[in-house]
C-alpha positions as CSV (number, residue, x, y, z in Angstrom):
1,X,-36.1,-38.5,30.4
2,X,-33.4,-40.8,31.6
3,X,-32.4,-40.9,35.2
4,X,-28.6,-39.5,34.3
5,X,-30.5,-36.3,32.8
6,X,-32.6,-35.9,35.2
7,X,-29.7,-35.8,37.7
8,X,-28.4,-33.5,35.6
9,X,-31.3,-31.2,35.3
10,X,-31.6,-31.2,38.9
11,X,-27.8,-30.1,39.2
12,X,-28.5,-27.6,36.9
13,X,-31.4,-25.9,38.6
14,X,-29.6,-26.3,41.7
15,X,-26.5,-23.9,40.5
16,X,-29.5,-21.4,38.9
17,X,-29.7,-18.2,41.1
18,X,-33.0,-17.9,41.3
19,X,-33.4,-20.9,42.2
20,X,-31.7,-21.1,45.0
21,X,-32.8,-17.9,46.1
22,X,-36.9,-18.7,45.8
23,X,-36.3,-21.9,47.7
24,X,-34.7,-20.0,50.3
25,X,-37.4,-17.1,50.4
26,X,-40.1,-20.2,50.6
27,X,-38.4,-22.0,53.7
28,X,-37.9,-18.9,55.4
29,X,-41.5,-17.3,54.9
30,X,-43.0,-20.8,55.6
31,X,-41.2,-20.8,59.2
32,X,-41.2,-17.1,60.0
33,X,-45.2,-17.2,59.3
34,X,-45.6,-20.4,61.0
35,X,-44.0,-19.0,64.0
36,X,-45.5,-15.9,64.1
37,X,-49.0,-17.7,64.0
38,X,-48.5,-19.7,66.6
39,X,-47.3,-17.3,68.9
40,X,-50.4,-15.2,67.3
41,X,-48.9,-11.8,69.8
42,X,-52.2,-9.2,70.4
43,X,-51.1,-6.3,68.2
44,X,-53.0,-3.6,66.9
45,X,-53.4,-3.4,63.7
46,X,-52.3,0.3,63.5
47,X,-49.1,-0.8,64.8
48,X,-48.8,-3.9,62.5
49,X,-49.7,-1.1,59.4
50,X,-47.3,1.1,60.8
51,X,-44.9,-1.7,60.8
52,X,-45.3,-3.1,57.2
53,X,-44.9,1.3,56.2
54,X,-42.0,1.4,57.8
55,X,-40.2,-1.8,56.9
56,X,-41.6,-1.2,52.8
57,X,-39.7,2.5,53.0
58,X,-36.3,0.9,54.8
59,X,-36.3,-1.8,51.6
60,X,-37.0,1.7,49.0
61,X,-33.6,3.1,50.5
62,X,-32.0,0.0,50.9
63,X,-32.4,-0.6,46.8
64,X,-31.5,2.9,46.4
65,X,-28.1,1.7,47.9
66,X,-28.0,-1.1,46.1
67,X,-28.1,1.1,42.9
68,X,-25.9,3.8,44.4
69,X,-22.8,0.7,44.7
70,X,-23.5,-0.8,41.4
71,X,-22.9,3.0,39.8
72,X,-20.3,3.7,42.0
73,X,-18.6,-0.1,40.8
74,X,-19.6,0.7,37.0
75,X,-17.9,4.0,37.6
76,X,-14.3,2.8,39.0
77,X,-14.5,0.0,36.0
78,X,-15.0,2.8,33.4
79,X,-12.5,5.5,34.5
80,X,-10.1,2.8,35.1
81,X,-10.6,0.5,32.1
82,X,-13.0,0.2,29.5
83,X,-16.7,1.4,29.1
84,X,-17.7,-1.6,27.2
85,X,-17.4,-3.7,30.6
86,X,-20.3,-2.7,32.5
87,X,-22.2,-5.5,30.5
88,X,-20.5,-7.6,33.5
89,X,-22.4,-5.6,35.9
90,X,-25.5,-5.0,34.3
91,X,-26.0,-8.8,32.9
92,X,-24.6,-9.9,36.8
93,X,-27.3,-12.7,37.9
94,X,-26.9,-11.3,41.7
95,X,-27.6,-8.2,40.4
96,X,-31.0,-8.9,39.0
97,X,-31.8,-11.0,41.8
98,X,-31.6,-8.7,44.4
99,X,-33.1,-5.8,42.6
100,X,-36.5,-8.3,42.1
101,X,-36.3,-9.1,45.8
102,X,-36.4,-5.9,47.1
103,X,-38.8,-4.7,44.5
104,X,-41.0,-7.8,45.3
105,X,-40.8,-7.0,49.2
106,X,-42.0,-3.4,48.9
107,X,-44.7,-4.3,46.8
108,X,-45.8,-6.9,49.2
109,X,-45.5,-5.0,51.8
110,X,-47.5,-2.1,50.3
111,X,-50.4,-4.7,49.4
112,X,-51.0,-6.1,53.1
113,X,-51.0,-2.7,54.2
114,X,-54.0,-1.6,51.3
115,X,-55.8,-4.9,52.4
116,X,-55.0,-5.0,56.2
117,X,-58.5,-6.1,57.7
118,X,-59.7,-4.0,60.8
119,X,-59.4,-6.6,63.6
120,X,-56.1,-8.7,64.1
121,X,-55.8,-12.2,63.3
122,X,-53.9,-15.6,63.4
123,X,-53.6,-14.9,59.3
124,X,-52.6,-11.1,59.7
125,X,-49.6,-12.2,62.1
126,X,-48.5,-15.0,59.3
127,X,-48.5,-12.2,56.9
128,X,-46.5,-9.7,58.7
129,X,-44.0,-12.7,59.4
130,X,-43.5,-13.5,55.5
131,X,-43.3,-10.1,55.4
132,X,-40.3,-9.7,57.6
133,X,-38.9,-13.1,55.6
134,X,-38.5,-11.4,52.9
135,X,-37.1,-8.3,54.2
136,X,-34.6,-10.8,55.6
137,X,-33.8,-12.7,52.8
138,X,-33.2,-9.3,50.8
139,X,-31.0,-8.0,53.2
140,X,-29.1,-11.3,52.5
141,X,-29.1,-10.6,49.1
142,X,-28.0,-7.1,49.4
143,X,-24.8,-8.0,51.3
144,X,-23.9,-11.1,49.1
145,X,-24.2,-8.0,46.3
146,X,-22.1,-5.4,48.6
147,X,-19.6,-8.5,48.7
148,X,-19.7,-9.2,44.6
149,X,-19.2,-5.4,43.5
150,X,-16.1,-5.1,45.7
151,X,-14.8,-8.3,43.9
152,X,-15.6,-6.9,40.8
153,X,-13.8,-4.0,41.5
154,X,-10.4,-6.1,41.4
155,X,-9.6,-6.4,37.9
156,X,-8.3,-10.1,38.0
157,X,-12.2,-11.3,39.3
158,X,-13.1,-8.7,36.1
159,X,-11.3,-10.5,33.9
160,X,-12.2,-14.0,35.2
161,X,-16.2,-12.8,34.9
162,X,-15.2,-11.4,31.1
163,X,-13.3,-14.9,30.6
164,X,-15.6,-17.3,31.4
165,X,-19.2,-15.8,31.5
166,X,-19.2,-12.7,28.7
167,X,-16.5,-14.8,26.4
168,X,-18.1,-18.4,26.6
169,X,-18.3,-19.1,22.9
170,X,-22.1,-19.9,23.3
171,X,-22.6,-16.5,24.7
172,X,-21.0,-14.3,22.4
173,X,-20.8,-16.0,19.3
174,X,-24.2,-15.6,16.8
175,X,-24.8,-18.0,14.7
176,X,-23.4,-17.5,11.5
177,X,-19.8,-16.0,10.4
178,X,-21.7,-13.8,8.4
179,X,-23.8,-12.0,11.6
180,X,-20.1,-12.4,13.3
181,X,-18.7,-9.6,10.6
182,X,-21.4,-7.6,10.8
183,X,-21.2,-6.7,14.3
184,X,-19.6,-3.1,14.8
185,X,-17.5,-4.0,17.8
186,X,-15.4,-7.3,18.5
187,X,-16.8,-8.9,21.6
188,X,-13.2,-10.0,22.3
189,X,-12.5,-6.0,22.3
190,X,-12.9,-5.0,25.9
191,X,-10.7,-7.8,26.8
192,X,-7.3,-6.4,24.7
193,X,-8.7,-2.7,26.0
194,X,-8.3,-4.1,29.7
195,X,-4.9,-5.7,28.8
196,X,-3.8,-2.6,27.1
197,X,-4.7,-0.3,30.3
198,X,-3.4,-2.8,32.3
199,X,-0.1,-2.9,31.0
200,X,-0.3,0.9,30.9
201,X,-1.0,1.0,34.7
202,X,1.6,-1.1,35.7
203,X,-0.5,-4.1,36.4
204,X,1.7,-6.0,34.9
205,X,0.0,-9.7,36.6
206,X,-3.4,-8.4,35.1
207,X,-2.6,-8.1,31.8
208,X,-0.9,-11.7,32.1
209,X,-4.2,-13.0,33.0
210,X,-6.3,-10.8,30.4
211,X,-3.3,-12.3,27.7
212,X,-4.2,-15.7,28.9
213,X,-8.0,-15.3,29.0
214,X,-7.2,-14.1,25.6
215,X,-5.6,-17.3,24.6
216,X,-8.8,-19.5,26.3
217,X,-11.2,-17.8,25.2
218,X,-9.7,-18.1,21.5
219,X,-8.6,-22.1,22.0
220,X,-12.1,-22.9,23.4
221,X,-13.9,-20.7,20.6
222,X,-12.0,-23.1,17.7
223,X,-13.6,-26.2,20.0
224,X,-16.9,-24.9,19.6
225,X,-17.0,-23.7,16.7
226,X,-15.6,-27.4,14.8
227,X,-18.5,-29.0,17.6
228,X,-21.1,-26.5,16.1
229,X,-20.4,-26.4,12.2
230,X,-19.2,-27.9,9.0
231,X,-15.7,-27.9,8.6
232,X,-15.8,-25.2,6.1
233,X,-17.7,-23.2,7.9
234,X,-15.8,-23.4,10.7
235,X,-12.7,-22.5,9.2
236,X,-14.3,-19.5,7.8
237,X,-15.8,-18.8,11.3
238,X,-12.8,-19.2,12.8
239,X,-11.2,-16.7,10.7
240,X,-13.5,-13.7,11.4
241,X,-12.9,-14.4,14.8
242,X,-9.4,-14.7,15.2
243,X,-7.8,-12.1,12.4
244,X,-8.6,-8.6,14.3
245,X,-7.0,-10.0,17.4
246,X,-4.2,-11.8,16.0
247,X,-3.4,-9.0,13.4
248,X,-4.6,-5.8,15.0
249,X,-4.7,-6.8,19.1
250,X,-1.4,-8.9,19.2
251,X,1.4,-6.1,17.7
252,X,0.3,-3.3,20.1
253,X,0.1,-5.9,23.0
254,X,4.0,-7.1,22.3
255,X,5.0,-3.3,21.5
256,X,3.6,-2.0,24.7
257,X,4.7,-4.9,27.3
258,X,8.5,-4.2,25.3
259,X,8.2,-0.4,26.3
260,X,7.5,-1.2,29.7
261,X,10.4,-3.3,30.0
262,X,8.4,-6.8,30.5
263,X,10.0,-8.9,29.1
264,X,8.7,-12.2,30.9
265,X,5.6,-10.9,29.7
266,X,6.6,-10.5,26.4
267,X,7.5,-14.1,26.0
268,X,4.8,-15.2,27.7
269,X,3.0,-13.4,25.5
270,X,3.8,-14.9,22.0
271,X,4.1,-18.0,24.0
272,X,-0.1,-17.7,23.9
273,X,0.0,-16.8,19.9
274,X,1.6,-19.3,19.3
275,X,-0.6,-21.8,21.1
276,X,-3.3,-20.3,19.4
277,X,-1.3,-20.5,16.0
278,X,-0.7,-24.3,16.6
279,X,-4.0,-24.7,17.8
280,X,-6.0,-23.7,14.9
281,X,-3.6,-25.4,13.0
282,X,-4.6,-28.7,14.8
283,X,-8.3,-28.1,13.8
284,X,-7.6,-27.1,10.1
285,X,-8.2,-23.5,10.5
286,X,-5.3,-22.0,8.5
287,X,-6.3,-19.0,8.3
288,X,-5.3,-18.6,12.0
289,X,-2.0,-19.8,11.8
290,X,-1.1,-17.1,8.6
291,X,-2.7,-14.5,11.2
292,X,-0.9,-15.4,13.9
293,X,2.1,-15.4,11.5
294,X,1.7,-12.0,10.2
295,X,1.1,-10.4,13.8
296,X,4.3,-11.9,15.1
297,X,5.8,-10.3,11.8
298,X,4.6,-7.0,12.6
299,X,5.9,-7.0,16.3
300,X,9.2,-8.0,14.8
301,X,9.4,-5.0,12.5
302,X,8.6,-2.8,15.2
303,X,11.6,-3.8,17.4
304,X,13.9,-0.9,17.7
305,X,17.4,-1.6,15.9
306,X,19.7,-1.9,19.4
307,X,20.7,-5.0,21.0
308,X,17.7,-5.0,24.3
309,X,15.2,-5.0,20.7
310,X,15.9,-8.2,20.8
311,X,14.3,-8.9,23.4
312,X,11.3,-8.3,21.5
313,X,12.8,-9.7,18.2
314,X,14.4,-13.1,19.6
315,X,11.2,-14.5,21.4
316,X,9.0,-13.5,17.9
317,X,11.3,-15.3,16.1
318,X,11.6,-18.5,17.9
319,X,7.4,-19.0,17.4
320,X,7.7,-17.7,13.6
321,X,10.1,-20.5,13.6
322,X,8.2,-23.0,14.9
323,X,5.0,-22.1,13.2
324,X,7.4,-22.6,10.5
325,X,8.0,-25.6,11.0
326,X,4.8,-27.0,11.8
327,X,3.6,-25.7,8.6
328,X,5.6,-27.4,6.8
329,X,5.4,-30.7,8.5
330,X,1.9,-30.8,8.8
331,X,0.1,-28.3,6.2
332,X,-0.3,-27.3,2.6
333,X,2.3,-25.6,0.6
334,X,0.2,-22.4,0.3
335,X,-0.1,-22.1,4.5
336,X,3.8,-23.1,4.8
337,X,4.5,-20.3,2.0
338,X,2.6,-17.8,3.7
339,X,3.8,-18.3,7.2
340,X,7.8,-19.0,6.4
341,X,7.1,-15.4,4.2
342,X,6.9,-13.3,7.5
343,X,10.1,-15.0,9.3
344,X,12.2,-15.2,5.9
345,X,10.8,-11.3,4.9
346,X,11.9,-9.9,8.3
347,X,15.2,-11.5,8.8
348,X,15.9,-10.1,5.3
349,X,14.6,-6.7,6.2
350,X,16.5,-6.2,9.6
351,X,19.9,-7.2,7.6
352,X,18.8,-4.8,5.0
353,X,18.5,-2.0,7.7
354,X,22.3,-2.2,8.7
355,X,22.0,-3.1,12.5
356,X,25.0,-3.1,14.1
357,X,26.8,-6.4,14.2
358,X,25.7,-6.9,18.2
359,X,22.0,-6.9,17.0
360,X,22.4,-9.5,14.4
361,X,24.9,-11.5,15.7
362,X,22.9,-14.9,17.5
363,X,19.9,-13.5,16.1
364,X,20.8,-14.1,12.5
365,X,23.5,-16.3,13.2
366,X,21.4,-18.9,14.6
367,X,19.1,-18.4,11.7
368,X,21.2,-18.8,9.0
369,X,23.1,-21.5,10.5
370,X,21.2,-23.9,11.8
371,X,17.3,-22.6,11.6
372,X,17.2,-23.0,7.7
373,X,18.6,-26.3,8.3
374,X,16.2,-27.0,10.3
375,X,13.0,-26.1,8.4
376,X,14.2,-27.9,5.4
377,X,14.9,-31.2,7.0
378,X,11.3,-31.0,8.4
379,X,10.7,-31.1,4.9
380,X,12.7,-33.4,3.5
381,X,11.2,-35.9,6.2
382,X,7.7,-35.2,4.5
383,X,8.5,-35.5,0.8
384,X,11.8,-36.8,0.8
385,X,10.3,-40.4,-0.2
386,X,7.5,-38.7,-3.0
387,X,10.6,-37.1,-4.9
388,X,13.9,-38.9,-4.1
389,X,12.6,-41.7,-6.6
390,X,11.3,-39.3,-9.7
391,X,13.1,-37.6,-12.4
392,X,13.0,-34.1,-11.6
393,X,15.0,-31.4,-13.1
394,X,16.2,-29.2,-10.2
395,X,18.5,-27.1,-11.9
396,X,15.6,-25.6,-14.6
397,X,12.1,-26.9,-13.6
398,X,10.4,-25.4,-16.3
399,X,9.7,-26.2,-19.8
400,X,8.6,-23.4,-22.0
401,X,6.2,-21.3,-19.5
402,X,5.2,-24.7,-18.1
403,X,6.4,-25.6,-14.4
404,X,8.0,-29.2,-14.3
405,X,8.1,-29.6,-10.8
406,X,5.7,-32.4,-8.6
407,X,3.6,-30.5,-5.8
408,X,6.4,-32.5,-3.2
409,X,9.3,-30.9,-4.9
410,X,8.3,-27.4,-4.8
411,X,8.7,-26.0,-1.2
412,X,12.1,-27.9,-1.1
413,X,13.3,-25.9,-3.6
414,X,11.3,-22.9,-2.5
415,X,13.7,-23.3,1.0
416,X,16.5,-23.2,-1.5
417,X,15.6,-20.1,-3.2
418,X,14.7,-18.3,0.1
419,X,17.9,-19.2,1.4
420,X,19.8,-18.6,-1.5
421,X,18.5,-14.7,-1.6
422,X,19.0,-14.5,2.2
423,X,22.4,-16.1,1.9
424,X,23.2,-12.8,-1.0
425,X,21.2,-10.4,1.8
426,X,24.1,-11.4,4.0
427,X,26.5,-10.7,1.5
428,X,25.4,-7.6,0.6
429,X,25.8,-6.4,4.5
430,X,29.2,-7.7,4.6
431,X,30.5,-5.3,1.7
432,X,28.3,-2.5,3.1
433,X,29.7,-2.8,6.8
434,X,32.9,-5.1,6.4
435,X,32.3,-7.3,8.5
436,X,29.5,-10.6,8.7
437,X,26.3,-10.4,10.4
438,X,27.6,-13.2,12.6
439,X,30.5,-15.4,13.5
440,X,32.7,-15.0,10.5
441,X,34.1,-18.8,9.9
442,X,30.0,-20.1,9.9
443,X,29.2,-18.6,6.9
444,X,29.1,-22.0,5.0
445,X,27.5,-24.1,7.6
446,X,23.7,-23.7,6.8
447,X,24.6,-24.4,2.7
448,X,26.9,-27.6,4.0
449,X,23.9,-28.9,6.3
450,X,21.1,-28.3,3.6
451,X,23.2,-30.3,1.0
452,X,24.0,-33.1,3.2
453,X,20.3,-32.8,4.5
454,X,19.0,-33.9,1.0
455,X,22.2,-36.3,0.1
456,X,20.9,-38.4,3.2
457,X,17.4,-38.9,2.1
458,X,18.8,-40.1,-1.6
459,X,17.4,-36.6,-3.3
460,X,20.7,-36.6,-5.7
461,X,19.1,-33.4,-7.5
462,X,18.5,-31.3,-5.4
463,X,22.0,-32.1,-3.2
464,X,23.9,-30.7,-6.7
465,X,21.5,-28.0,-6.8
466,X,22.8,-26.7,-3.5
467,X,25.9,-27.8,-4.7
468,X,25.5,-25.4,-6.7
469,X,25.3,-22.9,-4.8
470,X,27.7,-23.6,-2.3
471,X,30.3,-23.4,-5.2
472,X,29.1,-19.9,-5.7
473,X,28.8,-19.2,-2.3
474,X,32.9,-20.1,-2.1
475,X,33.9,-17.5,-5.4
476,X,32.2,-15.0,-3.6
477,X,33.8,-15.3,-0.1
478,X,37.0,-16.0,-1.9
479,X,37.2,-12.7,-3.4
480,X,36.1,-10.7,-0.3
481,X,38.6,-12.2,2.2
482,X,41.2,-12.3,-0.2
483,X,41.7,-16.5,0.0
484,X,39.8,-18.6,2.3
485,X,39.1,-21.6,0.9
486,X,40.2,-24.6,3.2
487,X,37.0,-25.6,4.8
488,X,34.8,-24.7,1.3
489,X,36.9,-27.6,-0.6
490,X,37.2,-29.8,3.0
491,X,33.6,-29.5,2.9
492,X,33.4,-30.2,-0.6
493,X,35.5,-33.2,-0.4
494,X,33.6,-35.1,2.5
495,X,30.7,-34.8,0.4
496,X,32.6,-36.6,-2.4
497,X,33.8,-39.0,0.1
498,X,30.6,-39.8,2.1
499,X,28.1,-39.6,-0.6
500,X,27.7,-40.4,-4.3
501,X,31.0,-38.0,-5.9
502,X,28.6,-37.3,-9.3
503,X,26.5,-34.8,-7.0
504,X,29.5,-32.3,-7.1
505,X,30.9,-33.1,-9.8
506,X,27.9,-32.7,-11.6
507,X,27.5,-29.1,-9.9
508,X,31.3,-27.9,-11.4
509,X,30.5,-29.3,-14.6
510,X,27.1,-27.2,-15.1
511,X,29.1,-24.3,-13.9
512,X,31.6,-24.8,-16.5
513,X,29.1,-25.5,-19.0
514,X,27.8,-21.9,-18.4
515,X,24.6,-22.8,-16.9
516,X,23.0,-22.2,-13.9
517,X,19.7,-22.7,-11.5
518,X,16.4,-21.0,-12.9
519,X,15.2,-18.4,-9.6
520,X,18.2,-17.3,-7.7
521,X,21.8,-17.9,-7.6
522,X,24.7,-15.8,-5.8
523,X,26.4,-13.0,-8.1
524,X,29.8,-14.3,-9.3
525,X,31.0,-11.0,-10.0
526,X,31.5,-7.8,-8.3
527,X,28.2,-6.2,-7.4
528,X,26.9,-2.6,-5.6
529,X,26.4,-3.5,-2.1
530,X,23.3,-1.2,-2.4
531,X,21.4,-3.4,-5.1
532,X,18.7,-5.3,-4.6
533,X,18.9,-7.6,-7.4
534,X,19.5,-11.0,-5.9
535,X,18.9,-13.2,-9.5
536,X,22.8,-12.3,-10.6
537,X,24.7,-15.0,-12.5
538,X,26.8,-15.7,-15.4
539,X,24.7,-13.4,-17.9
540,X,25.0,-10.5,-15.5
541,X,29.1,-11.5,-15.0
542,X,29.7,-11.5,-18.8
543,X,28.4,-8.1,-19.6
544,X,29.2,-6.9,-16.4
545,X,31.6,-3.5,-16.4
546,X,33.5,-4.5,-13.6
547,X,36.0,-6.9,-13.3
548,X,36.7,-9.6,-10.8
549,X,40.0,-10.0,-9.0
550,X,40.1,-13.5,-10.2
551,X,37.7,-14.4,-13.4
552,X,35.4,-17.2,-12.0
553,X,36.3,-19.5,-14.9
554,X,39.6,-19.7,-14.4
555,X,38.9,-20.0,-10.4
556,X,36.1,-22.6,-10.9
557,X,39.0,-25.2,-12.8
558,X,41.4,-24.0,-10.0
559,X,39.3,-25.0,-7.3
560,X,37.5,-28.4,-8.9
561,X,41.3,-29.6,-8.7
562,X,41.5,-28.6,-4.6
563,X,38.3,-30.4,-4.2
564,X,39.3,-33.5,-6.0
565,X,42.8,-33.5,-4.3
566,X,40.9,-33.1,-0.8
567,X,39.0,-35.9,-1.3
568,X,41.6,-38.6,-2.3
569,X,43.3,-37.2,1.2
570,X,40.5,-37.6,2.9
571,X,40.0,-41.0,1.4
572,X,43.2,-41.7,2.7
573,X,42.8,-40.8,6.1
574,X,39.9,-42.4,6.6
């Protein structure tokens, strides 16, 4: 053994308990005996058995207390809240220690009195002073105990002990994932029990705690668990760890803080998932991340449809965003697909429910804006190089049944189709409550700063495609305010200007040719605000029954010309 683990081995059994607690019993008998045998006082041994009786029956009641405050202490913790914590007083090391001395003393007692010889002695004398050595060192114990249970009483030191001892990942962690699933209760359980009855008490600065121990105990867990295993099996242990928690523990958490009117502690709160989120993202375990993802989802959903819901809502969605983005910076398609799903699928749901326009508007505003812009730069950034070079068909990536498009191309345009379904969501809400979700005159600033987005990393395709779009997008809000077209062909036209003109002309010319984007595209003719179908295009418009106020042919050539004329006076301004 080298000198650095011996040190170490020393400091270890130094910290131990028992350790500490035999040394102390040894020094103490070894000067109590040594005094008493030197003073050697004349006593007769009826007294000195007398003595040892008395002293052995004072340690039996004293025990008796000690089990009396341990049940009263496991009693408060249970009523208050949760019966799986008296673990933490059972498994206490203090506990066990003073229990042993006690029992010890009374049984050593009760043998010197069985073998006390019939005359006194220097030995007898030494005998009754370990005796009273380790009546003191017991009593010792006992009031370090008294001082412990009254800590634990305090539900911060509880949840400190649960933390750090109960929680350690080498503690309640077996060895394999599959042992992990087989268990009937999660060990992290008690933990979101205590937060939960917390919260419900009012103890508003415990459940922060419990939410952060919740967060260690789950950032420290991934450490281990990538120290202790392969990466796959990490992963997969990582997953059966994390998945109750962040799917069943972390909805009712948010939900219940929100209904106490916490909302510090609600933000704090996802604050923590999505630490976790982005932790287990840093260690490969995707799994977590789409958990975290789909919790945060469900607290969302549960908001109430009033503006202070938003105080649930606005927090969730700033982390669904951000996961968001990470994914798609950092992870595969399939993790980015599955955690952009939850924010894209409730954004989309809370329009659907018809909130009044005070819910909606920063919320969605801000989302549709400048948060969709956001996510796809982040990808553009990672593949923009991979695809900007290739021939890819944007407009109707498929041949046959066969899908044409490279794996870097894919959740580019998988942004575009999301947006383009959430762009008709809107839409639909503006026929069904006249009036936009949000600040009327934005309603083309997410589609301008998409397009622009892939015209400045050279991605010609994909610019049109959104071109595309935003052509659409212009018909449709053209017929519903009744002519507002300036800043649709100014946009139009500094595109023209600043970038390579083919990518919108190319995006009139397919319109006029009568073709449009495989996936989704915005309905150029008049549509039930109540339908769902968001894949509406020319087909639809030809054999639709209704007619348009203005037939999008003839308003296509109509506004190509405002565009072009746009541009030459922009040209000459510039």
């Amino acid at each position: 053994m080298s000198g650095q683990n011996l040190k170490d081995s020393i400091r270890e059994w130094s910290h131990n308990l028992i350790v500490r607690y035999t040394a102390l019993i040894v020094a103490t008998a070894m000067v109590v005996a040594t005094l008493t045998a030197l003073l050697n006082p004349a006593v007769q041994t009826d007294n000195i058995r007398a003595l040892l009786t008395t002293l052995a029956t004072a340690e039996a009641s004293v025990l008796a207390i000690v089990f009396s405050v341990t049940v009263v202490a496991l009693q408060l913790v249970v009523t208050r809240y949760s019966a799986r914590l008296t673990s933490l007083f059972v498994k206490e090391p203090l506990f066990r220690t003073t229990f042993a001395l006690f029992v010890g003393a009374i049984a050593f007692n009760l043998v010197v009195v069985y073998l006390l010889p019939i005359q006194n002695s220097r030995l007898l004398n030494a005998v009754v002073g370990i005796a009273f050595a380790l009546a003191a060192v017991s009593t010792f114990a006992l009031y370090q105990f008294i001082q412990l249970m009254i800590q634990r009483s305090s539900p911060d030191d509880l949840i400190s002990v649960l933390v750090e001892r109960e929680l350690a990942p080498d503690e309640y962690l077996p060895t394999t994932a599959t042992e992990f699933t087989e268990l009937e209760v999660h060990p992290i359980r008690p933990l979101y029990r205590t937060i939960a009855r917390a919260i419900e008490l009012g103890e508003y600065q415990t459940a922060e705690q419990g939410i952060d121990g919740l967060r260690t105990v789950l950032t420290r867990t991934f450490e281990y668990l990538e120290s202790e295993h392969t990466k796959e099996d990490a992963a997969q242990y990582a997953s059966a760890v994390s998945t109750e928690i962040l799917t069943e523990y972390v909805p009712p958490i948010l939900e219940q803080a929100y209904t106490h009117e916490q909302y510090d502690l609600v933000s704090d709160a996802v604050d923590d998932v999505e630490a976790v989120a982005l932790d287990g993202l840093n260690h490969g375990f995707t799994d977590v991340t789409e958990d975290a993802a789909e919790g945060l989802g469900d607290a969302f959903d549960a908001a109430p449809l009033t503006w202070e819901g938003n105080r649930l809502r606005s927090p969730v969605k700033e982390s669904l965003l951000e996961l968001t983005k990470a994914t798609a910076s950092d992870a595969e398609y399939t993790t980015f697909l599955a955690v952009s799903h939850h924010l894209d699928h409730q954004m989309a749901v809370l329009l659907r429910r018809r909130p009044d326009a005070n819910v909606t508007d920063r919320l969605v505003g801000d989302y549709y804006s400048r948060e969709v812009g956001e996510i796809f730069e982040v990808l553009v950034d990672r593949y923009g190089d991979d695809v900007q070079d290739q021939d890819i068909n944007w407009i109707s990536p498929t041949d046959g049944r066969k899908w044409t498009l490279p794996d870097g191309a894919e959740p580019l345009r998988h942004v575009w189709r999301e947006y383009v379904s959430f762009t008709q969501t809107v839409l639909r809400y503006r026929v069904s409550e006249g009036e936009y979700p949000f600040v009327e005159g934005s309603i083309d600033d997410g589609w301008k700063r998409i397009t622009e987005s892939a015209a400045d990393a050279g991605i010609d395709g994909l610019a049109t495609l959104c071109c595309i779009t935003t052509i659409q997008l212009a018909y449709r809000v053209d017929q519903l305010e009744n002519g507002r077209l300036g800043m649709w062909t100014n946009n139009l036209g500094l595109l023209r200007r600043d970038y390579d003109p083919t990518i919108v002309d190319r995006a009139f010319a397919l319109l006029k040719a009568g073709e449009q984007p495989e996936g989704r595209n915005i309905s150029v003719r008049t549509f039930d605000p109540t339908s769902d179908d968001t894949d509406e295009g020319f087909i639809e418009r030809v054999f639709g029954t209704e007619e348009e106020d203005t037939p999008f042919e003839e308003w296509l050539v109509e506004f190509e010309e405002d565009v072009h004329e746009r541009t030459e006076y922009l040209r000459e301004r510039e």
